[in-house]
Amino acid sequence: MAQLWCADQHARGLRVGLVPTMGALHEGHVSLVKRAAAETDRVCVSLFVNPLQFGEAQDFERYPRDFTADCDLLAEAGAHMAFTGSLDQFFPDRPGQVSEWEPSDFEDPGPFAEGLEGAFRPGHFEGVATIVRRLFEVCLPERAYFGAKDYQQTLVVRDLARRMGYPEVVVCPTLREASGLARSSRNELLNPEERSAGLFLSRALYAARGLWMLGERDPMAFEALMGSVLGQSPLEVEYATVRDPKAWTPGRPIPPLRQAVALIAARAGSVRLIDNMELDAGEGPAGAASRSLPGESDR
Ligand code: AMP
């Protein structure tokens, strides 16, 4: 259905912008849709909680879902089409149960999948790259919109698009609550104490930004500072580190840093939160701006 709709738009000479999502939409998703609406002729949004990218069955099962509310929000935001599907609709040529998939059924997510999310969520980027390739094949979009909130994902997806030869990947800034907390579908799962704990992610990132502005360029210094900020919270930290966005390495980069993104993953109770910030860019607390990714202009 989505395939036919997109083909029809192309036949009319219209440019399609794709916004892949897992639903439970919030202002962050809306910002991607608005950007797509401003830059393309037809905005197509996928709403699919992709079982291929979840390691923990419980995390997949309790992921928030509200298709009706999502469609209302999308209509307001200026999307032209939304679609969803089941695993076997997306992959009729592969087993209906994820547990029966062979490693060769998955897309190779490439070198940017190594380290951090790739290390803490084995198989995650294989699942992301597999569904994103399929969405690109179905919609043949001229542009696809992704959030800087999932920083490493943007690197993986851009690399995939480069290999496929399309689409143009547009990375949009992270939208935050006034408190600094990055908007996320998973925020719905936080109780008040966990939400307060979640604020420490952006606090640590802003502290790292401050240290960068003072001239610090040693990755270890950023790790120490973010560790001490996060240490004041009950969060269970998986990583709080920096990477050179123009020379991604699975491990800590060699000093001195020339440019840097700070990245954090931590659990507030059972809810896993991630956030990041480019240290040499001018993002304010409301997430007003973001820097380009390597080879990527922030259009
Ligand atoms: P998800 O539904 O979580 O898979 O997200 C779908 C897209 O929305 C991804 O490209 C995310 O990076 C992006 N996104 C999620 N949260 C935010 C946010 N707070 N600001 C901007 N984009 C976001």
PDB file of C-alpha atoms and ligand atoms in Angstrom:
ATOM      1  CA  MET A   1       0.000   0.000   0.000  1.00  0.00           C
ATOM      2  CA  ALA A   2       2.724   2.459   1.044  1.00  0.00           C
ATOM      3  CA  GLN A   3       4.722   1.292  -1.939  1.00  0.00           C
ATOM      4  CA  LEU A   4       1.875   2.091  -4.350  1.00  0.00           C
ATOM      5  CA  TRP A   5       1.179   5.419  -2.706  1.00  0.00           C
ATOM      6  CA  CYS A   6       4.822   6.502  -2.917  1.00  0.00           C
ATOM      7  CA  ALA A   7       5.095   5.281  -6.513  1.00  0.00           C
ATOM      8  CA  ASP A   8       2.030   7.335  -7.369  1.00  0.00           C
ATOM      9  CA  GLN A   9       3.582  10.469  -5.842  1.00  0.00           C
ATOM     10  CA  HIS A  10       6.750   9.894  -7.840  1.00  0.00           C
ATOM     11  CA  ALA A  11       4.721   9.375 -11.024  1.00  0.00           C
ATOM     12  CA  ARG A  12       3.264  12.822 -10.455  1.00  0.00           C
ATOM     13  CA  GLY A  13       6.742  14.292 -10.152  1.00  0.00           C
ATOM     14  CA  LEU A  14       6.457  14.856  -6.386  1.00  0.00           C
ATOM     15  CA  ARG A  15       9.358  14.375  -3.970  1.00  0.00           C
ATOM     16  CA  VAL A  16       8.743  12.017  -1.060  1.00  0.00           C
ATOM     17  CA  GLY A  17      10.189  12.626   2.401  1.00  0.00           C
ATOM     18  CA  LEU A  18      10.222   9.584   4.679  1.00  0.00           C
ATOM     19  CA  VAL A  19      10.167   9.799   8.479  1.00  0.00           C
ATOM     20  CA  PRO A  20      10.746   6.356  10.010  1.00  0.00           C
ATOM     21  CA  THR A  21       9.385   6.038  13.564  1.00  0.00           C
ATOM     22  CA  MET A  22       8.278   3.472  16.099  1.00  0.00           C
ATOM     23  CA  GLY A  23       5.166   5.484  16.974  1.00  0.00           C
ATOM     24  CA  ALA A  24       4.185   6.833  20.423  1.00  0.00           C
ATOM     25  CA  LEU A  25       4.913  10.139  18.789  1.00  0.00           C
ATOM     26  CA  HIS A  26       6.017  13.287  20.591  1.00  0.00           C
ATOM     27  CA  GLU A  27       7.279  16.756  19.692  1.00  0.00           C
ATOM     28  CA  GLY A  28      10.625  15.348  18.603  1.00  0.00           C
ATOM     29  CA  HIS A  29       8.946  13.263  15.896  1.00  0.00           C
ATOM     30  CA  VAL A  30       6.722  16.205  14.974  1.00  0.00           C
ATOM     31  CA  SER A  31       9.808  18.347  14.351  1.00  0.00           C
ATOM     32  CA  LEU A  32      11.052  15.759  11.836  1.00  0.00           C
ATOM     33  CA  VAL A  33       7.678  15.702  10.068  1.00  0.00           C
ATOM     34  CA  LYS A  34       7.551  19.498   9.891  1.00  0.00           C
ATOM     35  CA  ARG A  35      11.044  19.635   8.475  1.00  0.00           C
ATOM     36  CA  ALA A  36      10.135  16.999   5.889  1.00  0.00           C
ATOM     37  CA  ALA A  37       6.966  18.913   4.990  1.00  0.00           C
ATOM     38  CA  ALA A  38       9.002  22.073   4.475  1.00  0.00           C
ATOM     39  CA  GLU A  39      11.561  20.354   2.273  1.00  0.00           C
ATOM     40  CA  THR A  40       9.638  17.774   0.226  1.00  0.00           C
ATOM     41  CA  ASP A  41       6.241  17.545  -1.492  1.00  0.00           C
ATOM     42  CA  ARG A  42       4.817  14.479   0.272  1.00  0.00           C
ATOM     43  CA  VAL A  43       5.626  13.278   3.780  1.00  0.00           C
ATOM     44  CA  CYS A  44       5.302   9.604   4.494  1.00  0.00           C
ATOM     45  CA  VAL A  45       5.681   8.358   8.093  1.00  0.00           C
ATOM     46  CA  SER A  46       6.225   4.751   9.091  1.00  0.00           C
ATOM     47  CA  LEU A  47       4.954   3.640  12.500  1.00  0.00           C
ATOM     48  CA  PHE A  48       6.462   0.283  13.301  1.00  0.00           C
ATOM     49  CA  VAL A  49       7.794  -1.035  16.592  1.00  0.00           C
ATOM     50  CA  ASN A  50      10.526  -3.045  14.931  1.00  0.00           C
ATOM     51  CA  PRO A  51      11.035  -6.328  16.801  1.00  0.00           C
ATOM     52  CA  LEU A  52      14.358  -6.846  14.982  1.00  0.00           C
ATOM     53  CA  GLN A  53      16.076  -4.092  16.954  1.00  0.00           C
ATOM     54  CA  PHE A  54      15.029  -5.078  20.477  1.00  0.00           C
ATOM     55  CA  GLY A  55      17.287  -7.350  22.488  1.00  0.00           C
ATOM     56  CA  GLU A  56      15.008  -7.666  25.486  1.00  0.00           C
ATOM     57  CA  ALA A  57      11.544  -9.103  24.789  1.00  0.00           C
ATOM     58  CA  GLN A  58      10.142  -7.166  27.751  1.00  0.00           C
ATOM     59  CA  ASP A  59      11.412  -3.859  26.344  1.00  0.00           C
ATOM     60  CA  PHE A  60       9.645  -4.623  23.035  1.00  0.00           C
ATOM     61  CA  GLU A  61       6.405  -5.683  24.687  1.00  0.00           C
ATOM     62  CA  ARG A  62       6.026  -2.650  26.886  1.00  0.00           C
ATOM     63  CA  TYR A  63       7.145  -0.118  24.272  1.00  0.00           C
ATOM     64  CA  PRO A  64       4.290   2.459  24.159  1.00  0.00           C
ATOM     65  CA  ARG A  65       1.868   2.202  21.218  1.00  0.00           C
ATOM     66  CA  ASP A  66      -1.028   4.498  20.279  1.00  0.00           C
ATOM     67  CA  PHE A  67      -1.735   4.419  16.555  1.00  0.00           C
ATOM     68  CA  THR A  68      -4.847   6.605  16.686  1.00  0.00           C
ATOM     69  CA  ALA A  69      -3.202   9.393  18.683  1.00  0.00           C
ATOM     70  CA  ASP A  70      -0.175   9.162  16.382  1.00  0.00           C
ATOM     71  CA  CYS A  71      -2.310   9.654  13.267  1.00  0.00           C
ATOM     72  CA  ASP A  72      -4.032  12.703  14.800  1.00  0.00           C
ATOM     73  CA  LEU A  73      -0.661  14.246  15.639  1.00  0.00           C
ATOM     74  CA  LEU A  74       0.701  13.499  12.172  1.00  0.00           C
ATOM     75  CA  ALA A  75      -2.263  15.084  10.412  1.00  0.00           C
ATOM     76  CA  GLU A  76      -1.694  18.260  12.441  1.00  0.00           C
ATOM     77  CA  ALA A  77       2.036  18.209  11.730  1.00  0.00           C
ATOM     78  CA  GLY A  78       1.504  18.103   7.963  1.00  0.00           C
ATOM     79  CA  ALA A  79       2.187  14.451   7.111  1.00  0.00           C
ATOM     80  CA  HIS A  80       0.398  13.103   4.041  1.00  0.00           C
ATOM     81  CA  MET A  81       0.549   9.402   4.756  1.00  0.00           C
ATOM     82  CA  ALA A  82       1.240   7.072   7.665  1.00  0.00           C
ATOM     83  CA  PHE A  83       1.614   3.335   7.464  1.00  0.00           C
ATOM     84  CA  THR A  84       2.434   0.385   9.611  1.00  0.00           C
ATOM     85  CA  GLY A  85       2.674  -3.350   9.059  1.00  0.00           C
ATOM     86  CA  SER A  86       3.625  -6.633  10.645  1.00  0.00           C
ATOM     87  CA  LEU A  87       7.039  -8.258  10.456  1.00  0.00           C
ATOM     88  CA  ASP A  88       5.864 -10.702   7.780  1.00  0.00           C
ATOM     89  CA  GLN A  89       4.300  -7.904   5.747  1.00  0.00           C
ATOM     90  CA  PHE A  90       7.605  -6.056   5.713  1.00  0.00           C
ATOM     91  CA  PHE A  91       9.603  -9.255   5.122  1.00  0.00           C
ATOM     92  CA  PRO A  92       7.399 -11.796   3.327  1.00  0.00           C
ATOM     93  CA  ASP A  93      10.547 -13.652   2.249  1.00  0.00           C
ATOM     94  CA  ARG A  94      11.786 -14.252   5.808  1.00  0.00           C
ATOM     95  CA  PRO A  95      10.548 -16.153   8.890  1.00  0.00           C
ATOM     96  CA  GLY A  96       7.557 -14.670  10.706  1.00  0.00           C
ATOM     97  CA  GLN A  97       9.282 -15.058  14.086  1.00  0.00           C
ATOM     98  CA  VAL A  98      12.427 -13.034  14.834  1.00  0.00           C
ATOM     99  CA  SER A  99      13.830 -15.982  16.762  1.00  0.00           C
ATOM    100  CA  GLU A 100      13.902 -17.952  13.487  1.00  0.00           C
ATOM    101  CA  TRP A 101      15.895 -15.370  11.548  1.00  0.00           C
ATOM    102  CA  GLU A 102      19.412 -16.358  10.485  1.00  0.00           C
ATOM    103  CA  PRO A 103      22.280 -13.855  10.832  1.00  0.00           C
ATOM    104  CA  SER A 104      22.335 -13.657   7.014  1.00  0.00           C
ATOM    105  CA  ASP A 105      18.717 -12.400   7.046  1.00  0.00           C
ATOM    106  CA  PHE A 106      19.931  -9.160   8.639  1.00  0.00           C
ATOM    107  CA  GLU A 107      21.527  -6.192   6.929  1.00  0.00           C
ATOM    108  CA  ASP A 108      25.176  -5.565   7.821  1.00  0.00           C
ATOM    109  CA  PRO A 109      25.044  -2.249   9.726  1.00  0.00           C
ATOM    110  CA  GLY A 110      28.631  -1.324   8.847  1.00  0.00           C
ATOM    111  CA  PRO A 111      31.497   0.133  10.880  1.00  0.00           C
ATOM    112  CA  PHE A 112      29.551   2.861  12.707  1.00  0.00           C
ATOM    113  CA  ALA A 113      27.610   0.173  14.543  1.00  0.00           C
ATOM    114  CA  GLU A 114      30.703  -0.721  16.542  1.00  0.00           C
ATOM    115  CA  GLY A 115      31.010   0.387  20.156  1.00  0.00           C
ATOM    116  CA  LEU A 116      28.555   2.149  22.489  1.00  0.00           C
ATOM    117  CA  GLU A 117      25.007   1.223  21.417  1.00  0.00           C
ATOM    118  CA  GLY A 118      26.391  -1.562  19.261  1.00  0.00           C
ATOM    119  CA  ALA A 119      28.279  -2.964  22.242  1.00  0.00           C
ATOM    120  CA  PHE A 120      25.544  -2.547  24.851  1.00  0.00           C
ATOM    121  CA  ARG A 121      22.719  -3.672  22.554  1.00  0.00           C
ATOM    122  CA  PRO A 122      24.145  -6.518  20.477  1.00  0.00           C
ATOM    123  CA  GLY A 123      22.139  -6.962  17.285  1.00  0.00           C
ATOM    124  CA  HIS A 124      20.390  -3.607  17.656  1.00  0.00           C
ATOM    125  CA  PHE A 125      21.902  -1.916  14.624  1.00  0.00           C
ATOM    126  CA  GLU A 126      21.532  -5.069  12.527  1.00  0.00           C
ATOM    127  CA  GLY A 127      17.793  -4.751  13.240  1.00  0.00           C
ATOM    128  CA  VAL A 128      17.764  -1.010  12.558  1.00  0.00           C
ATOM    129  CA  ALA A 129      19.679  -1.316   9.269  1.00  0.00           C
ATOM    130  CA  THR A 130      17.434  -4.176   8.118  1.00  0.00           C
ATOM    131  CA  ILE A 131      14.171  -2.292   8.614  1.00  0.00           C
ATOM    132  CA  VAL A 132      15.544   1.012   7.352  1.00  0.00           C
ATOM    133  CA  ARG A 133      16.771  -0.629   4.136  1.00  0.00           C
ATOM    134  CA  ARG A 134      13.319  -2.143   3.659  1.00  0.00           C
ATOM    135  CA  LEU A 135      11.583   1.194   4.308  1.00  0.00           C
ATOM    136  CA  PHE A 136      13.868   2.874   1.782  1.00  0.00           C
ATOM    137  CA  GLU A 137      13.122   0.126  -0.764  1.00  0.00           C
ATOM    138  CA  VAL A 138       9.368   0.422  -0.197  1.00  0.00           C
ATOM    139  CA  CYS A 139       9.134   4.223  -0.306  1.00  0.00           C
ATOM    140  CA  LEU A 140      12.109   5.161  -2.522  1.00  0.00           C
ATOM    141  CA  PRO A 141      12.211   8.518  -0.758  1.00  0.00           C
ATOM    142  CA  GLU A 142      14.225  11.445  -2.055  1.00  0.00           C
ATOM    143  CA  ARG A 143      14.960  12.375   1.565  1.00  0.00           C
ATOM    144  CA  ALA A 144      14.729  10.560   4.889  1.00  0.00           C
ATOM    145  CA  TYR A 145      14.629  12.331   8.225  1.00  0.00           C
ATOM    146  CA  PHE A 146      16.279  11.117  11.408  1.00  0.00           C
ATOM    147  CA  GLY A 147      16.860  12.658  14.835  1.00  0.00           C
ATOM    148  CA  ALA A 148      20.284  13.502  16.254  1.00  0.00           C
ATOM    149  CA  LYS A 149      18.877  12.088  19.515  1.00  0.00           C
ATOM    150  CA  ASP A 150      19.912   8.664  18.197  1.00  0.00           C
ATOM    151  CA  TYR A 151      23.330   9.873  17.188  1.00  0.00           C
ATOM    152  CA  GLN A 152      25.053   6.613  16.369  1.00  0.00           C
ATOM    153  CA  GLN A 153      21.959   5.509  14.453  1.00  0.00           C
ATOM    154  CA  THR A 154      22.314   8.548  12.179  1.00  0.00           C
ATOM    155  CA  LEU A 155      25.857   7.426  11.333  1.00  0.00           C
ATOM    156  CA  VAL A 156      24.705   3.880  10.597  1.00  0.00           C
ATOM    157  CA  VAL A 157      21.766   5.059   8.473  1.00  0.00           C
ATOM    158  CA  ARG A 158      23.780   7.591   6.525  1.00  0.00           C
ATOM    159  CA  ASP A 159      26.334   4.904   5.742  1.00  0.00           C
ATOM    160  CA  LEU A 160      23.527   2.582   4.605  1.00  0.00           C
ATOM    161  CA  ALA A 161      22.073   5.311   2.368  1.00  0.00           C
ATOM    162  CA  ARG A 162      25.502   5.906   0.884  1.00  0.00           C
ATOM    163  CA  ARG A 163      25.789   2.196   0.045  1.00  0.00           C
ATOM    164  CA  MET A 164      22.268   2.112  -1.423  1.00  0.00           C
ATOM    165  CA  GLY A 165      22.820   5.328  -3.378  1.00  0.00           C
ATOM    166  CA  TYR A 166      19.739   7.018  -1.899  1.00  0.00           C
ATOM    167  CA  PRO A 167      18.056   8.786  -0.115  1.00  0.00           C
ATOM    168  CA  GLU A 168      19.561  12.010   1.145  1.00  0.00           C
ATOM    169  CA  VAL A 169      19.660  11.634   4.932  1.00  0.00           C
ATOM    170  CA  VAL A 170      18.678  14.736   6.886  1.00  0.00           C
ATOM    171  CA  VAL A 171      19.561  14.837  10.573  1.00  0.00           C
ATOM    172  CA  CYS A 172      17.351  17.031  12.754  1.00  0.00           C
ATOM    173  CA  PRO A 173      18.238  18.505  16.176  1.00  0.00           C
ATOM    174  CA  THR A 174      17.203  16.845  19.418  1.00  0.00           C
ATOM    175  CA  LEU A 175      14.073  18.326  20.925  1.00  0.00           C
ATOM    176  CA  ARG A 176      14.170  18.675  24.696  1.00  0.00           C
ATOM    177  CA  GLU A 177      11.711  19.451  27.430  1.00  0.00           C
ATOM    178  CA  ALA A 178      12.313  22.778  29.216  1.00  0.00           C
ATOM    179  CA  SER A 179      13.983  20.691  31.942  1.00  0.00           C
ATOM    180  CA  GLY A 180      16.624  19.588  29.437  1.00  0.00           C
ATOM    181  CA  LEU A 181      15.312  16.015  29.242  1.00  0.00           C
ATOM    182  CA  ALA A 182      15.450  14.813  25.628  1.00  0.00           C
ATOM    183  CA  ARG A 183      11.989  13.920  24.396  1.00  0.00           C
ATOM    184  CA  SER A 184      11.547  10.196  24.015  1.00  0.00           C
ATOM    185  CA  SER A 185       8.683   7.741  23.708  1.00  0.00           C
ATOM    186  CA  ARG A 186      10.246   5.901  26.649  1.00  0.00           C
ATOM    187  CA  ASN A 187       9.787   8.965  28.902  1.00  0.00           C
ATOM    188  CA  GLU A 188       6.154   7.834  29.242  1.00  0.00           C
ATOM    189  CA  LEU A 189       7.404   4.820  31.171  1.00  0.00           C
ATOM    190  CA  LEU A 190       9.247   6.904  33.804  1.00  0.00           C
ATOM    191  CA  ASN A 191       7.780   7.356  37.291  1.00  0.00           C
ATOM    192  CA  PRO A 192       8.413  10.775  38.932  1.00  0.00           C
ATOM    193  CA  GLU A 193      11.636   9.649  40.658  1.00  0.00           C
ATOM    194  CA  GLU A 194      12.988   8.108  37.476  1.00  0.00           C
ATOM    195  CA  ARG A 195      12.098  11.234  35.526  1.00  0.00           C
ATOM    196  CA  SER A 196      14.069  13.364  38.036  1.00  0.00           C
ATOM    197  CA  ALA A 197      16.985  10.982  37.689  1.00  0.00           C
ATOM    198  CA  GLY A 198      16.698  11.259  33.882  1.00  0.00           C
ATOM    199  CA  LEU A 199      17.468  14.982  34.099  1.00  0.00           C
ATOM    200  CA  PHE A 200      21.048  14.104  35.013  1.00  0.00           C
ATOM    201  CA  LEU A 201      21.782  12.991  31.458  1.00  0.00           C
ATOM    202  CA  SER A 202      21.374  16.456  29.993  1.00  0.00           C
ATOM    203  CA  ARG A 203      23.002  18.011  33.079  1.00  0.00           C
ATOM    204  CA  ALA A 204      26.103  15.912  32.474  1.00  0.00           C
ATOM    205  CA  LEU A 205      26.071  16.803  28.767  1.00  0.00           C
ATOM    206  CA  TYR A 206      25.774  20.530  29.428  1.00  0.00           C
ATOM    207  CA  ALA A 207      28.603  20.233  31.974  1.00  0.00           C
ATOM    208  CA  ALA A 208      30.702  18.565  29.276  1.00  0.00           C
ATOM    209  CA  ARG A 209      29.816  21.373  26.870  1.00  0.00           C
ATOM    210  CA  GLY A 210      30.994  23.882  29.497  1.00  0.00           C
ATOM    211  CA  LEU A 211      34.286  22.039  29.881  1.00  0.00           C
ATOM    212  CA  TRP A 212      34.788  22.070  26.114  1.00  0.00           C
ATOM    213  CA  MET A 213      34.231  25.828  26.096  1.00  0.00           C
ATOM    214  CA  LEU A 214      36.961  26.164  28.724  1.00  0.00           C
ATOM    215  CA  GLY A 215      39.358  24.560  26.240  1.00  0.00           C
ATOM    216  CA  GLU A 216      39.560  20.976  27.547  1.00  0.00           C
ATOM    217  CA  ARG A 217      40.318  18.458  24.772  1.00  0.00           C
ATOM    218  CA  ASP A 218      41.147  15.253  26.633  1.00  0.00           C
ATOM    219  CA  PRO A 219      38.401  12.564  26.378  1.00  0.00           C
ATOM    220  CA  MET A 220      39.246  11.280  29.866  1.00  0.00           C
ATOM    221  CA  ALA A 221      38.472  14.680  31.401  1.00  0.00           C
ATOM    222  CA  PHE A 222      34.982  14.625  29.888  1.00  0.00           C
ATOM    223  CA  GLU A 223      34.397  11.094  31.083  1.00  0.00           C
ATOM    224  CA  ALA A 224      35.475  12.073  34.585  1.00  0.00           C
ATOM    225  CA  LEU A 225      33.228  15.132  34.664  1.00  0.00           C
ATOM    226  CA  MET A 226      30.157  13.377  33.279  1.00  0.00           C
ATOM    227  CA  GLY A 227      30.807  10.445  35.606  1.00  0.00           C
ATOM    228  CA  SER A 228      30.841  12.753  38.616  1.00  0.00           C
ATOM    229  CA  VAL A 229      27.602  14.511  37.580  1.00  0.00           C
ATOM    230  CA  LEU A 230      25.853  11.203  36.884  1.00  0.00           C
ATOM    231  CA  GLY A 231      27.278   9.785  40.100  1.00  0.00           C
ATOM    232  CA  GLN A 232      25.039  12.181  42.036  1.00  0.00           C
ATOM    233  CA  SER A 233      21.993  10.373  40.632  1.00  0.00           C
ATOM    234  CA  PRO A 234      20.573   6.890  41.124  1.00  0.00           C
ATOM    235  CA  LEU A 235      21.071   6.198  37.400  1.00  0.00           C
ATOM    236  CA  GLU A 236      22.798   3.015  36.367  1.00  0.00           C
ATOM    237  CA  VAL A 237      25.241   4.326  33.771  1.00  0.00           C
ATOM    238  CA  GLU A 238      26.169   2.149  30.787  1.00  0.00           C
ATOM    239  CA  TYR A 239      28.465   4.676  29.164  1.00  0.00           C
ATOM    240  CA  ALA A 240      29.215   8.382  29.378  1.00  0.00           C
ATOM    241  CA  THR A 241      31.954   9.185  26.943  1.00  0.00           C
ATOM    242  CA  VAL A 242      33.018  11.265  23.961  1.00  0.00           C
ATOM    243  CA  ARG A 243      33.726  10.427  20.347  1.00  0.00           C
ATOM    244  CA  ASP A 244      35.116  12.348  17.410  1.00  0.00           C
ATOM    245  CA  PRO A 245      32.093  12.570  15.072  1.00  0.00           C
ATOM    246  CA  LYS A 246      34.359  12.923  12.051  1.00  0.00           C
ATOM    247  CA  ALA A 247      36.502   9.914  12.937  1.00  0.00           C
ATOM    248  CA  TRP A 248      34.210   7.415  14.672  1.00  0.00           C
ATOM    249  CA  THR A 249      36.048   4.771  16.668  1.00  0.00           C
ATOM    250  CA  PRO A 250      34.499   2.002  18.766  1.00  0.00           C
ATOM    251  CA  GLY A 251      36.733   3.047  21.664  1.00  0.00           C
ATOM    252  CA  ARG A 252      37.778   6.342  23.218  1.00  0.00           C
ATOM    253  CA  PRO A 253      39.501   8.678  20.734  1.00  0.00           C
ATOM    254  CA  ILE A 254      43.112   9.753  21.126  1.00  0.00           C
ATOM    255  CA  PRO A 255      43.576  13.282  22.510  1.00  0.00           C
ATOM    256  CA  PRO A 256      43.536  16.073  21.668  1.00  0.00           C
ATOM    257  CA  LEU A 257      39.957  16.123  20.391  1.00  0.00           C
ATOM    258  CA  ARG A 258      39.375  18.385  17.406  1.00  0.00           C
ATOM    259  CA  GLN A 259      35.587  18.057  17.527  1.00  0.00           C
ATOM    260  CA  ALA A 260      33.519  15.965  19.864  1.00  0.00           C
ATOM    261  CA  VAL A 261      30.142  14.525  20.636  1.00  0.00           C
ATOM    262  CA  ALA A 262      29.396  13.420  24.199  1.00  0.00           C
ATOM    263  CA  LEU A 263      27.126  10.393  24.477  1.00  0.00           C
ATOM    264  CA  ILE A 264      25.386   8.834  27.456  1.00  0.00           C
ATOM    265  CA  ALA A 265      23.288   5.727  28.019  1.00  0.00           C
ATOM    266  CA  ALA A 266      21.873   5.071  31.466  1.00  0.00           C
ATOM    267  CA  ARG A 267      19.030   3.223  33.112  1.00  0.00           C
ATOM    268  CA  ALA A 268      16.504   5.028  35.278  1.00  0.00           C
ATOM    269  CA  GLY A 269      14.943   2.042  37.016  1.00  0.00           C
ATOM    270  CA  SER A 270      14.134  -0.301  34.156  1.00  0.00           C
ATOM    271  CA  VAL A 271      13.918   2.442  31.521  1.00  0.00           C
ATOM    272  CA  ARG A 272      16.957   2.850  29.318  1.00  0.00           C
ATOM    273  CA  LEU A 273      17.654   6.443  28.290  1.00  0.00           C
ATOM    274  CA  ILE A 274      20.156   7.778  25.767  1.00  0.00           C
ATOM    275  CA  ASP A 275      21.196  11.314  24.973  1.00  0.00           C
ATOM    276  CA  ASN A 276      24.099  13.120  23.360  1.00  0.00           C
ATOM    277  CA  MET A 277      25.395  16.560  22.575  1.00  0.00           C
ATOM    278  CA  GLU A 278      27.891  17.889  20.080  1.00  0.00           C
ATOM    279  CA  LEU A 279      30.272  19.786  22.329  1.00  0.00           C
ATOM    280  CA  ASP A 280      31.526  22.213  19.742  1.00  0.00           C
ATOM    281  CA  ALA A 281      28.021  23.311  18.625  1.00  0.00           C
ATOM    282  CA  GLY A 282      25.645  25.895  19.960  1.00  0.00           C
ATOM    283  CA  GLU A 283      22.625  23.900  21.077  1.00  0.00           C
ATOM    284  CA  GLY A 284      20.654  25.707  23.781  1.00  0.00           C
ATOM    285  CA  PRO A 285      18.578  23.962  26.453  1.00  0.00           C
ATOM    286  CA  ALA A 286      15.540  23.861  24.153  1.00  0.00           C
ATOM    287  CA  GLY A 287      17.523  22.066  21.461  1.00  0.00           C
ATOM    288  CA  ALA A 288      17.559  25.010  19.132  1.00  0.00           C
ATOM    289  CA  ALA A 289      20.345  24.021  16.778  1.00  0.00           C
ATOM    290  CA  SER A 290      22.515  21.131  15.829  1.00  0.00           C
ATOM    291  CA  ARG A 291      25.768  20.716  13.998  1.00  0.00           C
ATOM    292  CA  SER A 292      26.123  18.794  10.772  1.00  0.00           C
ATOM    293  CA  LEU A 293      27.342  15.253  10.808  1.00  0.00           C
ATOM    294  CA  PRO A 294      30.379  14.357   8.748  1.00  0.00           C
ATOM    295  CA  GLY A 295      29.645  14.786   5.060  1.00  0.00           C
ATOM    296  CA  GLU A 296      26.142  15.839   5.941  1.00  0.00           C
ATOM    297  CA  SER A 297      24.837  19.348   5.704  1.00  0.00           C
ATOM    298  CA  ASP A 298      22.241  20.408   8.255  1.00  0.00           C
ATOM    299  CA  ARG A 299      19.805  21.734   5.718  1.00  0.00           C
TER     300      ARG A 299
HETATM  301  P1  AMP B   1      11.793   6.396  17.372  1.00  0.00           P
HETATM  302  O1  AMP B   1      10.314   6.403  17.196  1.00  0.00           O
HETATM  303  O2  AMP B   1      12.240   6.548  18.779  1.00  0.00           O
HETATM  304  O3  AMP B   1      12.471   5.273  16.631  1.00  0.00           O
HETATM  305  O4  AMP B   1      12.294   7.726  16.659  1.00  0.00           O
HETATM  306  C1  AMP B   1      11.992   7.995  15.324  1.00  0.00           C
HETATM  307  C2  AMP B   1      12.870   9.139  14.878  1.00  0.00           C
HETATM  308  O5  AMP B   1      12.610  10.278  15.693  1.00  0.00           O
HETATM  309  C3  AMP B   1      14.359   8.815  15.023  1.00  0.00           C
HETATM  310  O6  AMP B   1      15.055   9.305  13.900  1.00  0.00           O
HETATM  311  C4  AMP B   1      14.732   9.531  16.284  1.00  0.00           C
HETATM  312  O7  AMP B   1      16.085   9.913  16.344  1.00  0.00           O
HETATM  313  C5  AMP B   1      13.834  10.762  16.207  1.00  0.00           C
HETATM  314  N1  AMP B   1      13.663  11.333  17.546  1.00  0.00           N
HETATM  315  C6  AMP B   1      13.347  10.680  18.679  1.00  0.00           C
HETATM  316  N2  AMP B   1      13.349  11.520  19.723  1.00  0.00           N
HETATM  317  C7  AMP B   1      13.690  12.746  19.230  1.00  0.00           C
HETATM  318  C8  AMP B   1      13.873  14.022  19.810  1.00  0.00           C
HETATM  319  N3  AMP B   1      13.725  14.242  21.108  1.00  0.00           N
HETATM  320  N4  AMP B   1      14.215  15.042  19.002  1.00  0.00           N
HETATM  321  C9  AMP B   1      14.385  14.850  17.661  1.00  0.00           C
HETATM  322  N5  AMP B   1      14.220  13.662  17.059  1.00  0.00           N
HETATM  323  C10 AMP B   1      13.880  12.621  17.828  1.00  0.00           C
END
